[in-house]
Amino acid sequence: DAGVIQSPRHEVTEMGQEVTLRCKPISGHNSLFWYRQTMMRGLELLIYFNNNVPIDDSGMPEDRFSAKMPNASFSTLKIQPSEPRDSAVYFCASSLFGEEAAGELFFGEGSRLTVL
Amino acid sequence: QKEVEQNSGPLSVPEGAIASLNCTYSDRGSQSFFWYRQYSGKSPELIMSIYSNGDKEDGRFTAQLNKASQYVSLLIRDSQPSDSATYLCAAHTGFQKLVFGTGTRLLVSP
């Protein structure tokens, strides 16, 4: 079975440019999470969706960040305009909603973003 | 104060020894706790979950939970060089919300 698929794997862009990261969750999973990982701050939850509905976006750092999940098999995280401090690895993860499975997240391979 | 705290390490142990990784959390309402392993350049993967006080064993891994002390630990017996990775402690702090610590780097030397 295919796991969580993220694209692009690597992105190098210049400050001020728009960045769009994409994620395809595992088929049948109904919860999707976007995390950001840096050496200093570790793995931070940005936003998560349940049945395509955003539940908690309190981790989104500022209005430059937005996320959508138009259907059960696709989500995007957009940064506009990008800044050097946005450089990080962005992970998408999915899981099955429900108490027992809720903590079992399946992560994609991540998108490494470098903003110059 | 971070919601989940871990010592960043590195924790160095010789092959065959027991590695002990620790984690504290601040939200007394947290009921579920998880250990993820992350190899360098890779994504995190779940290795253990624990929901009630006490110990839970799975092969060479034992997770321990003490809710009164807000303390979670992971013991790795007979450590192998292949166990060298960063271990992330995570806690449920709300509806479906999983918060991670910054991780402890473990180095197992042959």
PDB file of C-alpha atoms in Angstrom:
ATOM      1  CA  ASP A   1       0.000   0.000   0.000  1.00  0.00           C
ATOM      2  CA  ALA A   2       1.160   3.510  -0.748  1.00  0.00           C
ATOM      3  CA  GLY A   3       1.973   5.614   2.255  1.00  0.00           C
ATOM      4  CA  VAL A   4       1.480   9.335   2.647  1.00  0.00           C
ATOM      5  CA  ILE A   5       2.794  11.043  -0.460  1.00  0.00           C
ATOM      6  CA  GLN A   6       4.244  14.535  -0.324  1.00  0.00           C
ATOM      7  CA  SER A   7       5.560  16.790  -3.043  1.00  0.00           C
ATOM      8  CA  PRO A   8       7.884  18.393  -3.726  1.00  0.00           C
ATOM      9  CA  ARG A   9      10.588  16.627  -1.705  1.00  0.00           C
ATOM     10  CA  HIS A  10      12.853  19.635  -1.937  1.00  0.00           C
ATOM     11  CA  GLU A  11      12.049  23.244  -2.701  1.00  0.00           C
ATOM     12  CA  VAL A  12      14.464  26.141  -2.906  1.00  0.00           C
ATOM     13  CA  THR A  13      12.914  29.528  -3.449  1.00  0.00           C
ATOM     14  CA  GLU A  14      13.608  33.173  -2.916  1.00  0.00           C
ATOM     15  CA  MET A  15      12.092  35.355  -0.255  1.00  0.00           C
ATOM     16  CA  GLY A  16       8.730  36.717  -1.290  1.00  0.00           C
ATOM     17  CA  GLN A  17       7.819  33.847  -3.567  1.00  0.00           C
ATOM     18  CA  GLU A  18       4.743  31.680  -3.093  1.00  0.00           C
ATOM     19  CA  VAL A  19       5.315  28.102  -1.999  1.00  0.00           C
ATOM     20  CA  THR A  20       2.754  25.314  -2.274  1.00  0.00           C
ATOM     21  CA  LEU A  21       3.313  21.951  -0.611  1.00  0.00           C
ATOM     22  CA  ARG A  22       1.088  18.996  -1.474  1.00  0.00           C
ATOM     23  CA  CYS A  23      -0.015  15.886   0.356  1.00  0.00           C
ATOM     24  CA  LYS A  24      -1.945  12.756  -0.473  1.00  0.00           C
ATOM     25  CA  PRO A  25      -2.967  10.869   2.694  1.00  0.00           C
ATOM     26  CA  ILE A  26      -3.315   7.123   3.021  1.00  0.00           C
ATOM     27  CA  SER A  27      -6.554   5.950   1.446  1.00  0.00           C
ATOM     28  CA  GLY A  28      -9.215   5.470   4.097  1.00  0.00           C
ATOM     29  CA  HIS A  29      -7.599   7.753   6.650  1.00  0.00           C
ATOM     30  CA  ASN A  30      -9.840  10.609   7.670  1.00  0.00           C
ATOM     31  CA  SER A  31      -7.495  12.798   9.699  1.00  0.00           C
ATOM     32  CA  LEU A  32      -4.668  14.800   8.175  1.00  0.00           C
ATOM     33  CA  PHE A  33      -1.968  16.804   9.931  1.00  0.00           C
ATOM     34  CA  TRP A  34       0.626  19.325   8.786  1.00  0.00           C
ATOM     35  CA  TYR A  35       3.766  19.583  10.947  1.00  0.00           C
ATOM     36  CA  ARG A  36       6.895  21.697  10.610  1.00  0.00           C
ATOM     37  CA  GLN A  37      10.255  20.500  11.939  1.00  0.00           C
ATOM     38  CA  THR A  38      13.306  22.618  12.724  1.00  0.00           C
ATOM     39  CA  MET A  39      16.347  21.939  14.869  1.00  0.00           C
ATOM     40  CA  MET A  40      15.434  24.681  17.301  1.00  0.00           C
ATOM     41  CA  ARG A  41      11.718  24.063  17.738  1.00  0.00           C
ATOM     42  CA  GLY A  42      11.352  20.387  16.896  1.00  0.00           C
ATOM     43  CA  LEU A  43       8.128  19.067  15.388  1.00  0.00           C
ATOM     44  CA  GLU A  44       5.351  21.657  15.562  1.00  0.00           C
ATOM     45  CA  LEU A  45       1.726  21.017  14.659  1.00  0.00           C
ATOM     46  CA  LEU A  46       0.502  23.645  12.214  1.00  0.00           C
ATOM     47  CA  ILE A  47      -3.031  22.492  11.419  1.00  0.00           C
ATOM     48  CA  TYR A  48      -5.106  19.349  11.286  1.00  0.00           C
ATOM     49  CA  PHE A  49      -8.225  18.252   9.448  1.00  0.00           C
ATOM     50  CA  ASN A  50     -10.864  15.706  10.284  1.00  0.00           C
ATOM     51  CA  ASN A  51     -13.064  14.542   7.405  1.00  0.00           C
ATOM     52  CA  ASN A  52     -11.641  17.395   5.299  1.00  0.00           C
ATOM     53  CA  VAL A  53     -12.682  20.026   7.855  1.00  0.00           C
ATOM     54  CA  PRO A  54     -10.013  22.118   9.600  1.00  0.00           C
ATOM     55  CA  ILE A  55     -10.280  21.430  13.328  1.00  0.00           C
ATOM     56  CA  ASP A  56      -7.405  23.367  14.840  1.00  0.00           C
ATOM     57  CA  ASP A  57      -5.201  25.861  13.017  1.00  0.00           C
ATOM     58  CA  SER A  58      -3.797  27.532  16.128  1.00  0.00           C
ATOM     59  CA  GLY A  59      -0.306  26.396  15.164  1.00  0.00           C
ATOM     60  CA  MET A  60      -0.283  28.262  11.883  1.00  0.00           C
ATOM     61  CA  PRO A  61       2.367  30.920  12.520  1.00  0.00           C
ATOM     62  CA  GLU A  62       0.729  33.828  10.729  1.00  0.00           C
ATOM     63  CA  ASP A  63      -1.557  34.855   7.920  1.00  0.00           C
ATOM     64  CA  ARG A  64       1.095  34.047   5.351  1.00  0.00           C
ATOM     65  CA  PHE A  65       0.286  30.380   5.919  1.00  0.00           C
ATOM     66  CA  SER A  66      -2.889  28.726   4.672  1.00  0.00           C
ATOM     67  CA  ALA A  67      -4.009  25.127   4.251  1.00  0.00           C
ATOM     68  CA  LYS A  68      -6.817  23.473   2.373  1.00  0.00           C
ATOM     69  CA  MET A  69      -8.232  20.010   2.024  1.00  0.00           C
ATOM     70  CA  PRO A  70     -10.684  20.062  -0.881  1.00  0.00           C
ATOM     71  CA  ASN A  71     -11.271  16.300  -0.735  1.00  0.00           C
ATOM     72  CA  ALA A  72     -10.281  13.211   1.215  1.00  0.00           C
ATOM     73  CA  SER A  73      -7.247  12.478  -0.943  1.00  0.00           C
ATOM     74  CA  PHE A  74      -5.524  15.834  -1.240  1.00  0.00           C
ATOM     75  CA  SER A  75      -4.300  18.706   0.886  1.00  0.00           C
ATOM     76  CA  THR A  76      -2.123  21.746   0.306  1.00  0.00           C
ATOM     77  CA  LEU A  77      -0.096  24.024   2.553  1.00  0.00           C
ATOM     78  CA  LYS A  78       0.645  27.404   1.032  1.00  0.00           C
ATOM     79  CA  ILE A  79       3.077  30.080   2.175  1.00  0.00           C
ATOM     80  CA  GLN A  80       2.703  33.492   0.579  1.00  0.00           C
ATOM     81  CA  PRO A  81       4.974  35.404   0.734  1.00  0.00           C
ATOM     82  CA  SER A  82       7.737  33.107   1.931  1.00  0.00           C
ATOM     83  CA  GLU A  83      10.492  34.283   4.291  1.00  0.00           C
ATOM     84  CA  PRO A  84      13.888  32.782   5.217  1.00  0.00           C
ATOM     85  CA  ARG A  85      12.570  31.843   8.675  1.00  0.00           C
ATOM     86  CA  ASP A  86      10.077  29.515   6.991  1.00  0.00           C
ATOM     87  CA  SER A  87      12.960  27.221   6.028  1.00  0.00           C
ATOM     88  CA  ALA A  88      12.193  23.834   7.582  1.00  0.00           C
ATOM     89  CA  VAL A  89      11.030  20.326   6.797  1.00  0.00           C
ATOM     90  CA  TYR A  90       7.260  20.194   6.430  1.00  0.00           C
ATOM     91  CA  PHE A  91       5.639  16.856   7.176  1.00  0.00           C
ATOM     92  CA  CYS A  92       2.168  15.712   6.314  1.00  0.00           C
ATOM     93  CA  ALA A  93       0.705  12.833   8.326  1.00  0.00           C
ATOM     94  CA  SER A  94      -2.566  10.960   8.279  1.00  0.00           C
ATOM     95  CA  SER A  95      -4.419   8.706  10.672  1.00  0.00           C
ATOM     96  CA  LEU A  96      -7.737   7.054  11.348  1.00  0.00           C
ATOM     97  CA  PHE A  97     -10.032   9.063  13.564  1.00  0.00           C
ATOM     98  CA  GLY A  98     -10.876   7.301  16.804  1.00  0.00           C
ATOM     99  CA  GLU A  99      -9.487   7.125  20.292  1.00  0.00           C
ATOM    100  CA  GLU A 100      -7.253   4.083  19.877  1.00  0.00           C
ATOM    101  CA  ALA A 101      -5.807   5.031  16.505  1.00  0.00           C
ATOM    102  CA  ALA A 102      -5.643   8.743  17.116  1.00  0.00           C
ATOM    103  CA  GLY A 103      -1.995   8.781  18.132  1.00  0.00           C
ATOM    104  CA  GLU A 104      -0.799   6.541  15.342  1.00  0.00           C
ATOM    105  CA  LEU A 105       0.262   9.001  12.713  1.00  0.00           C
ATOM    106  CA  PHE A 106       1.702   7.880   9.401  1.00  0.00           C
ATOM    107  CA  PHE A 107       4.114  10.479   8.118  1.00  0.00           C
ATOM    108  CA  GLY A 108       5.097  11.324   4.591  1.00  0.00           C
ATOM    109  CA  GLU A 109       8.756  11.704   3.699  1.00  0.00           C
ATOM    110  CA  GLY A 110       8.560  15.461   4.156  1.00  0.00           C
ATOM    111  CA  SER A 111       9.157  18.507   2.010  1.00  0.00           C
ATOM    112  CA  ARG A 112      12.411  20.307   2.729  1.00  0.00           C
ATOM    113  CA  LEU A 113      11.918  24.012   2.119  1.00  0.00           C
ATOM    114  CA  THR A 114      14.777  26.472   1.817  1.00  0.00           C
ATOM    115  CA  VAL A 115      13.924  30.150   1.433  1.00  0.00           C
ATOM    116  CA  LEU A 116      16.883  32.289   0.410  1.00  0.00           C
TER     117      LEU A 116
ATOM    118  CA  GLN B   1       7.180  25.972  29.245  1.00  0.00           C
ATOM    119  CA  LYS B   2       6.866  23.498  26.388  1.00  0.00           C
ATOM    120  CA  GLU B   3       4.024  21.025  26.656  1.00  0.00           C
ATOM    121  CA  VAL B   4       6.314  18.033  26.188  1.00  0.00           C
ATOM    122  CA  GLU B   5       9.952  18.236  27.283  1.00  0.00           C
ATOM    123  CA  GLN B   6      12.871  15.953  26.529  1.00  0.00           C
ATOM    124  CA  ASN B   7      16.599  16.155  26.992  1.00  0.00           C
ATOM    125  CA  SER B   8      18.110  16.678  23.554  1.00  0.00           C
ATOM    126  CA  GLY B   9      21.122  14.459  24.282  1.00  0.00           C
ATOM    127  CA  PRO B  10      22.983  12.878  22.709  1.00  0.00           C
ATOM    128  CA  LEU B  11      22.613   9.859  24.938  1.00  0.00           C
ATOM    129  CA  SER B  12      25.517   7.523  24.263  1.00  0.00           C
ATOM    130  CA  VAL B  13      25.351   3.864  25.258  1.00  0.00           C
ATOM    131  CA  PRO B  14      27.464   0.852  24.291  1.00  0.00           C
ATOM    132  CA  GLU B  15      25.978  -1.980  22.262  1.00  0.00           C
ATOM    133  CA  GLY B  16      24.074  -4.408  24.473  1.00  0.00           C
ATOM    134  CA  ALA B  17      23.349  -1.862  27.213  1.00  0.00           C
ATOM    135  CA  ILE B  18      19.985  -0.483  28.296  1.00  0.00           C
ATOM    136  CA  ALA B  19      19.101   2.952  26.934  1.00  0.00           C
ATOM    137  CA  SER B  20      16.739   5.015  29.070  1.00  0.00           C
ATOM    138  CA  LEU B  21      14.899   7.934  27.454  1.00  0.00           C
ATOM    139  CA  ASN B  22      12.769  10.308  29.485  1.00  0.00           C
ATOM    140  CA  CYS B  23       9.993  12.785  28.862  1.00  0.00           C
ATOM    141  CA  THR B  24       7.795  15.075  30.973  1.00  0.00           C
ATOM    142  CA  TYR B  25       4.532  16.719  29.996  1.00  0.00           C
ATOM    143  CA  SER B  26       2.633  19.685  31.368  1.00  0.00           C
ATOM    144  CA  ASP B  27      -1.027  18.980  30.495  1.00  0.00           C
ATOM    145  CA  ARG B  28      -2.538  16.887  33.292  1.00  0.00           C
ATOM    146  CA  GLY B  29      -5.470  16.158  30.983  1.00  0.00           C
ATOM    147  CA  SER B  30      -3.289  14.154  28.608  1.00  0.00           C
ATOM    148  CA  GLN B  31      -4.313  10.509  28.588  1.00  0.00           C
ATOM    149  CA  SER B  32      -2.332   8.982  25.732  1.00  0.00           C
ATOM    150  CA  PHE B  33       1.399   8.972  25.119  1.00  0.00           C
ATOM    151  CA  PHE B  34       3.548   7.795  22.253  1.00  0.00           C
ATOM    152  CA  TRP B  35       7.155   7.212  21.311  1.00  0.00           C
ATOM    153  CA  TYR B  36       8.250   7.804  17.757  1.00  0.00           C
ATOM    154  CA  ARG B  37      11.647   7.007  16.272  1.00  0.00           C
ATOM    155  CA  GLN B  38      13.190   9.219  13.605  1.00  0.00           C
ATOM    156  CA  TYR B  39      16.306   8.244  11.704  1.00  0.00           C
ATOM    157  CA  SER B  40      18.416  11.066  10.330  1.00  0.00           C
ATOM    158  CA  GLY B  41      16.821  12.502   7.194  1.00  0.00           C
ATOM    159  CA  LYS B  42      13.735  10.327   7.550  1.00  0.00           C
ATOM    160  CA  SER B  43      10.218  10.773   8.862  1.00  0.00           C
ATOM    161  CA  PRO B  44       9.034   9.769  12.348  1.00  0.00           C
ATOM    162  CA  GLU B  45       7.554   6.310  12.853  1.00  0.00           C
ATOM    163  CA  LEU B  46       5.516   5.067  15.804  1.00  0.00           C
ATOM    164  CA  ILE B  47       7.199   2.445  17.980  1.00  0.00           C
ATOM    165  CA  MET B  48       5.209   2.458  21.251  1.00  0.00           C
ATOM    166  CA  SER B  49       1.996   3.778  22.735  1.00  0.00           C
ATOM    167  CA  ILE B  50       0.925   3.795  26.396  1.00  0.00           C
ATOM    168  CA  TYR B  51      -2.365   4.829  27.928  1.00  0.00           C
ATOM    169  CA  SER B  52      -2.346   3.730  31.567  1.00  0.00           C
ATOM    170  CA  ASN B  53       0.063   3.970  34.479  1.00  0.00           C
ATOM    171  CA  GLY B  54       2.734   1.318  34.654  1.00  0.00           C
ATOM    172  CA  ASP B  55       4.840  -0.518  32.130  1.00  0.00           C
ATOM    173  CA  LYS B  56       4.113  -1.757  28.650  1.00  0.00           C
ATOM    174  CA  GLU B  57       6.554  -4.096  26.953  1.00  0.00           C
ATOM    175  CA  ASP B  58       7.003  -4.835  23.267  1.00  0.00           C
ATOM    176  CA  GLY B  59      10.071  -6.848  22.379  1.00  0.00           C
ATOM    177  CA  ARG B  60      13.172  -4.945  23.440  1.00  0.00           C
ATOM    178  CA  PHE B  61      11.132  -1.806  24.174  1.00  0.00           C
ATOM    179  CA  THR B  62       9.382  -0.913  27.434  1.00  0.00           C
ATOM    180  CA  ALA B  63       7.320   2.235  27.854  1.00  0.00           C
ATOM    181  CA  GLN B  64       6.624   3.505  31.360  1.00  0.00           C
ATOM    182  CA  LEU B  65       3.994   6.026  32.407  1.00  0.00           C
ATOM    183  CA  ASN B  66       3.521   7.827  35.712  1.00  0.00           C
ATOM    184  CA  LYS B  67       0.609  10.254  35.440  1.00  0.00           C
ATOM    185  CA  ALA B  68       1.039  11.571  38.983  1.00  0.00           C
ATOM    186  CA  SER B  69       4.562  12.704  38.135  1.00  0.00           C
ATOM    187  CA  GLN B  70       3.638  13.552  34.525  1.00  0.00           C
ATOM    188  CA  TYR B  71       6.518  11.411  33.379  1.00  0.00           C
ATOM    189  CA  VAL B  72       6.951   9.015  30.464  1.00  0.00           C
ATOM    190  CA  SER B  73       9.992   6.921  29.689  1.00  0.00           C
ATOM    191  CA  LEU B  74      11.219   4.459  27.097  1.00  0.00           C
ATOM    192  CA  LEU B  75      13.694   1.704  27.864  1.00  0.00           C
ATOM    193  CA  ILE B  76      15.530  -0.063  25.075  1.00  0.00           C
ATOM    194  CA  ARG B  77      17.150  -3.312  26.185  1.00  0.00           C
ATOM    195  CA  ASP B  78      20.120  -4.875  24.391  1.00  0.00           C
ATOM    196  CA  SER B  79      20.681  -1.667  22.433  1.00  0.00           C
ATOM    197  CA  GLN B  80      21.912  -2.111  18.874  1.00  0.00           C
ATOM    198  CA  PRO B  81      23.739   0.335  16.601  1.00  0.00           C
ATOM    199  CA  SER B  82      20.593   0.260  14.431  1.00  0.00           C
ATOM    200  CA  ASP B  83      18.715   1.853  17.355  1.00  0.00           C
ATOM    201  CA  SER B  84      20.770   5.032  16.873  1.00  0.00           C
ATOM    202  CA  ALA B  85      18.150   7.652  16.039  1.00  0.00           C
ATOM    203  CA  THR B  86      16.194  10.507  17.563  1.00  0.00           C
ATOM    204  CA  TYR B  87      13.338   9.409  19.813  1.00  0.00           C
ATOM    205  CA  LEU B  88      10.332  11.712  19.992  1.00  0.00           C
ATOM    206  CA  CYS B  89       7.895  11.645  22.896  1.00  0.00           C
ATOM    207  CA  ALA B  90       4.340  12.751  22.085  1.00  0.00           C
ATOM    208  CA  ALA B  91       1.199  13.407  24.122  1.00  0.00           C
ATOM    209  CA  HIS B  92      -2.430  13.942  23.257  1.00  0.00           C
ATOM    210  CA  THR B  93      -3.330  17.363  24.589  1.00  0.00           C
ATOM    211  CA  GLY B  94      -6.804  17.663  23.146  1.00  0.00           C
ATOM    212  CA  PHE B  95      -9.152  16.402  20.502  1.00  0.00           C
ATOM    213  CA  GLN B  96      -6.917  14.543  18.063  1.00  0.00           C
ATOM    214  CA  LYS B  97      -4.068  16.961  18.847  1.00  0.00           C
ATOM    215  CA  LEU B  98      -0.684  15.255  19.204  1.00  0.00           C
ATOM    216  CA  VAL B  99       2.144  17.404  20.604  1.00  0.00           C
ATOM    217  CA  PHE B 100       5.758  16.286  20.251  1.00  0.00           C
ATOM    218  CA  GLY B 101       8.841  16.944  22.307  1.00  0.00           C
ATOM    219  CA  THR B 102      12.002  18.065  20.540  1.00  0.00           C
ATOM    220  CA  GLY B 103      13.461  14.576  20.764  1.00  0.00           C
ATOM    221  CA  THR B 104      16.439  12.820  22.343  1.00  0.00           C
ATOM    222  CA  ARG B 105      19.240  11.699  20.094  1.00  0.00           C
ATOM    223  CA  LEU B 106      20.478   8.190  20.937  1.00  0.00           C
ATOM    224  CA  LEU B 107      23.888   6.923  19.840  1.00  0.00           C
ATOM    225  CA  VAL B 108      24.666   3.225  20.285  1.00  0.00           C
ATOM    226  CA  SER B 109      28.322   2.429  19.773  1.00  0.00           C
ATOM    227  CA  PRO B 110      29.494  -1.033  18.616  1.00  0.00           C
TER     228      PRO B 110
END
